[in-house]
Amino acid sequence: MKTNNFLKTLWVTGALVWAGLAAAQTSAVLIYDDTKPAIKFAAGDLKAALELKRQFTVTTAPPAQIALQTAPVQVIVTTNGAIAGQPAVAGLSKEGFAIRRVTTATNATQWWVIGNDPAGAMYAALEVAETVKIDGGLGNVNNKQLANPSLAVRGFKFNLPLDDRNETYTDKTPSAQYNY
């Protein structure tokens, strides 16, 4: 009988702790254009970072619904000049980006993640996601501008040497022919 009471107490305590954790989450909205693959990819990573450790409850919305949002935390991933009312950003080159933190009249905090092109918006959103993962929130995401990326074309470069042991079938020595 004591075991049943202990288990019930443990279950109720766990449920109360879970409810307290759920109540501590902050509501956030992630606004992005899901028709652009680069932005959609980065928005998925950003959403996962915000939901990490159950810190934010994140919903998504298209840019056309930005005026309807009431969440206290709003992250908008877009390209330069794509949404009316976004902060002005000048001097961006290809794949360049800017991050702007704005407080609205309704005391909502908006983080504008603005790329010069979809690739720039992707890199900006990935940078915000990395900061959120490291710092545990958006508190340290401040205004930033990267006008000219240090690498014009980003990606993987495999500079692997040719392995001499690969078969070329052009070696006419008897030992090579025997091995073929």
Tab-separated table of C-alpha atoms in Angstrom:
chain	number	residue	atom	x	y	z
A	1	MET	CA	0.000	0.000	0.000
A	2	LYS	CA	2.868	2.382	0.791
A	3	THR	CA	4.328	1.712	-2.641
A	4	ASN	CA	1.068	2.743	-4.341
A	5	ASN	CA	0.921	5.992	-2.343
A	6	PHE	CA	4.554	6.706	-3.152
A	7	LEU	CA	3.950	6.115	-6.874
A	8	LYS	CA	0.844	8.311	-6.837
A	9	THR	CA	2.756	11.095	-5.090
A	10	LEU	CA	5.616	10.746	-7.546
A	11	TRP	CA	3.226	10.844	-10.506
A	12	VAL	CA	1.367	13.938	-9.210
A	13	THR	CA	4.670	15.714	-8.498
A	14	GLY	CA	5.929	14.898	-11.990
A	15	ALA	CA	2.693	16.154	-13.534
A	16	LEU	CA	2.922	19.426	-11.600
A	17	VAL	CA	6.545	19.947	-12.606
A	18	TRP	CA	5.648	19.205	-16.247
A	19	ALA	CA	2.750	21.668	-16.098
A	20	GLY	CA	5.054	24.297	-14.615
A	21	LEU	CA	7.589	23.782	-17.395
A	22	ALA	CA	4.880	24.001	-20.027
A	23	ALA	CA	3.552	27.218	-18.518
A	24	ALA	CA	7.060	28.735	-18.499
A	25	GLN	CA	7.330	28.563	-22.284
A	26	THR	CA	7.176	31.785	-24.223
A	27	SER	CA	4.979	32.054	-27.282
A	28	ALA	CA	6.896	32.891	-30.460
A	29	VAL	CA	6.015	33.168	-34.124
A	30	LEU	CA	8.415	32.499	-36.990
A	31	ILE	CA	7.441	34.364	-40.147
A	32	TYR	CA	9.026	33.323	-43.441
A	33	ASP	CA	8.302	32.629	-47.102
A	34	ASP	CA	8.174	28.841	-47.438
A	35	THR	CA	8.310	29.014	-51.258
A	36	LYS	CA	12.032	29.784	-51.149
A	37	PRO	CA	13.947	26.540	-50.363
A	38	ALA	CA	16.980	28.229	-48.751
A	39	ILE	CA	14.805	30.274	-46.402
A	40	LYS	CA	12.573	27.285	-45.616
A	41	PHE	CA	15.636	25.184	-44.729
A	42	ALA	CA	17.077	27.807	-42.381
A	43	ALA	CA	13.676	28.523	-40.816
A	44	GLY	CA	13.382	24.839	-39.917
A	45	ASP	CA	16.747	24.971	-38.158
A	46	LEU	CA	15.795	28.204	-36.398
A	47	LYS	CA	12.471	26.744	-35.259
A	48	ALA	CA	14.251	23.685	-33.849
A	49	ALA	CA	16.734	25.927	-32.011
A	50	LEU	CA	13.946	28.017	-30.479
A	51	GLU	CA	12.071	24.912	-29.352
A	52	LEU	CA	15.246	23.358	-27.916
A	53	LYS	CA	14.989	22.823	-24.173
A	54	ARG	CA	11.288	23.729	-24.405
A	55	GLN	CA	12.040	27.450	-24.113
A	56	PHE	CA	9.639	28.690	-26.808
A	57	THR	CA	6.388	27.449	-28.250
A	58	VAL	CA	6.862	28.313	-31.915
A	59	THR	CA	4.183	28.747	-34.552
A	60	THR	CA	4.840	29.702	-38.154
A	61	ALA	CA	3.125	32.184	-40.440
A	62	PRO	CA	3.586	33.561	-43.957
A	63	PRO	CA	4.758	37.166	-44.443
A	64	ALA	CA	1.271	38.273	-45.513
A	65	GLN	CA	0.033	37.662	-41.948
A	66	ILE	CA	2.679	39.696	-40.139
A	67	ALA	CA	0.206	42.388	-39.047
A	68	LEU	CA	-2.048	39.769	-37.406
A	69	GLN	CA	0.614	38.406	-35.049
A	70	THR	CA	0.255	38.982	-31.302
A	71	ALA	CA	3.061	36.783	-29.948
A	72	PRO	CA	5.539	38.636	-27.710
A	73	VAL	CA	8.455	37.156	-29.694
A	74	GLN	CA	8.439	37.445	-33.485
A	75	VAL	CA	11.244	36.338	-35.802
A	76	ILE	CA	10.891	37.396	-39.422
A	77	VAL	CA	13.183	35.790	-42.020
A	78	THR	CA	13.028	37.650	-45.317
A	79	THR	CA	14.951	39.259	-48.134
A	80	ASN	CA	15.694	42.968	-48.395
A	81	GLY	CA	12.602	44.947	-49.367
A	82	ALA	CA	10.257	41.945	-49.517
A	83	ILE	CA	7.943	43.005	-46.660
A	84	ALA	CA	6.454	46.452	-46.194
A	85	GLY	CA	7.489	48.052	-42.913
A	86	GLN	CA	10.715	46.135	-42.424
A	87	PRO	CA	13.747	48.036	-41.098
A	88	ALA	CA	15.823	49.767	-43.743
A	89	VAL	CA	19.042	47.979	-44.637
A	90	ALA	CA	21.591	49.404	-47.068
A	91	GLY	CA	24.904	48.269	-48.471
A	92	LEU	CA	24.293	44.527	-48.658
A	93	SER	CA	26.065	42.548	-51.341
A	94	LYS	CA	25.332	39.067	-52.643
A	95	GLU	CA	24.768	36.667	-49.711
A	96	GLY	CA	25.068	39.565	-47.268
A	97	PHE	CA	22.654	39.917	-44.376
A	98	ALA	CA	21.515	42.096	-41.514
A	99	ILE	CA	19.809	41.320	-38.215
A	100	ARG	CA	17.667	44.001	-36.618
A	101	ARG	CA	15.967	43.946	-33.215
A	102	VAL	CA	12.843	46.118	-33.028
A	103	THR	CA	10.290	46.681	-30.263
A	104	THR	CA	6.789	47.286	-31.604
A	105	ALA	CA	4.088	49.591	-30.246
A	106	THR	CA	2.423	46.540	-28.625
A	107	ASN	CA	5.684	45.718	-26.762
A	108	ALA	CA	6.381	42.686	-28.925
A	109	THR	CA	10.017	42.167	-29.828
A	110	GLN	CA	10.715	41.491	-33.467
A	111	TRP	CA	13.972	40.082	-34.786
A	112	TRP	CA	14.249	40.913	-38.479
A	113	VAL	CA	16.573	38.473	-40.220
A	114	ILE	CA	17.124	40.150	-43.587
A	115	GLY	CA	19.216	38.804	-46.434
A	116	ASN	CA	20.127	40.566	-49.646
A	117	ASP	CA	18.975	37.397	-51.415
A	118	PRO	CA	17.538	34.058	-50.209
A	119	ALA	CA	21.049	32.702	-49.575
A	120	GLY	CA	21.851	35.713	-47.391
A	121	ALA	CA	18.601	35.238	-45.460
A	122	MET	CA	19.508	31.582	-44.976
A	123	TYR	CA	22.961	32.438	-43.582
A	124	ALA	CA	21.456	35.054	-41.269
A	125	ALA	CA	18.812	32.654	-39.945
A	126	LEU	CA	21.441	29.954	-39.396
A	127	GLU	CA	23.548	32.453	-37.442
A	128	VAL	CA	20.568	33.369	-35.245
A	129	ALA	CA	19.832	29.655	-34.727
A	130	GLU	CA	23.435	29.040	-33.678
A	131	THR	CA	23.324	31.947	-31.212
A	132	VAL	CA	20.060	30.634	-29.750
A	133	LYS	CA	21.560	27.152	-29.336
A	134	ILE	CA	24.671	28.504	-27.634
A	135	ASP	CA	23.058	31.168	-25.438
A	136	GLY	CA	19.738	29.425	-24.809
A	137	GLY	CA	17.572	32.264	-26.110
A	138	LEU	CA	17.277	35.385	-28.219
A	139	GLY	CA	18.580	37.742	-25.533
A	140	ASN	CA	22.037	38.050	-27.091
A	141	VAL	CA	20.834	38.406	-30.679
A	142	ASN	CA	21.462	42.058	-31.430
A	143	ASN	CA	21.764	44.288	-34.468
A	144	LYS	CA	24.367	43.026	-36.876
A	145	GLN	CA	25.261	43.530	-40.501
A	146	LEU	CA	27.481	41.421	-42.725
A	147	ALA	CA	27.596	43.330	-45.997
A	148	ASN	CA	30.284	41.337	-47.760
A	149	PRO	CA	30.845	37.682	-46.863
A	150	SER	CA	34.512	36.773	-46.628
A	151	LEU	CA	33.942	33.864	-49.028
A	152	ALA	CA	32.159	34.651	-52.282
A	153	VAL	CA	31.030	31.066	-52.809
A	154	ARG	CA	30.450	28.989	-49.699
A	155	GLY	CA	30.339	25.232	-49.737
A	156	PHE	CA	32.413	22.112	-49.452
A	157	LYS	CA	35.658	21.663	-51.318
A	158	PHE	CA	37.076	18.196	-51.471
A	159	ASN	CA	40.749	18.340	-52.330
A	160	LEU	CA	41.401	14.651	-52.062
A	161	PRO	CA	44.562	13.272	-53.642
A	162	LEU	CA	44.342	10.463	-56.161
A	163	ASP	CA	44.972	7.177	-54.457
A	164	ASP	CA	47.743	5.301	-56.266
A	165	ARG	CA	46.111	2.027	-55.323
A	166	ASN	CA	43.059	2.726	-57.489
A	167	GLU	CA	42.843	0.476	-60.495
A	168	THR	CA	43.406	2.272	-63.759
A	169	TYR	CA	43.689	-0.837	-65.985
A	170	THR	CA	46.441	0.899	-67.911
A	171	ASP	CA	49.344	-0.563	-65.968
A	172	LYS	CA	50.840	-3.187	-68.267
A	173	THR	CA	53.286	-4.695	-65.788
A	174	PRO	CA	52.848	-8.451	-65.176
A	175	SER	CA	52.064	-8.013	-61.469
A	176	ALA	CA	49.365	-5.421	-62.172
A	177	GLN	CA	47.835	-7.572	-64.894
A	178	TYR	CA	47.855	-10.556	-62.542
A	179	ASN	CA	46.058	-8.470	-59.840
A	180	TYR	CA	43.334	-7.376	-62.283
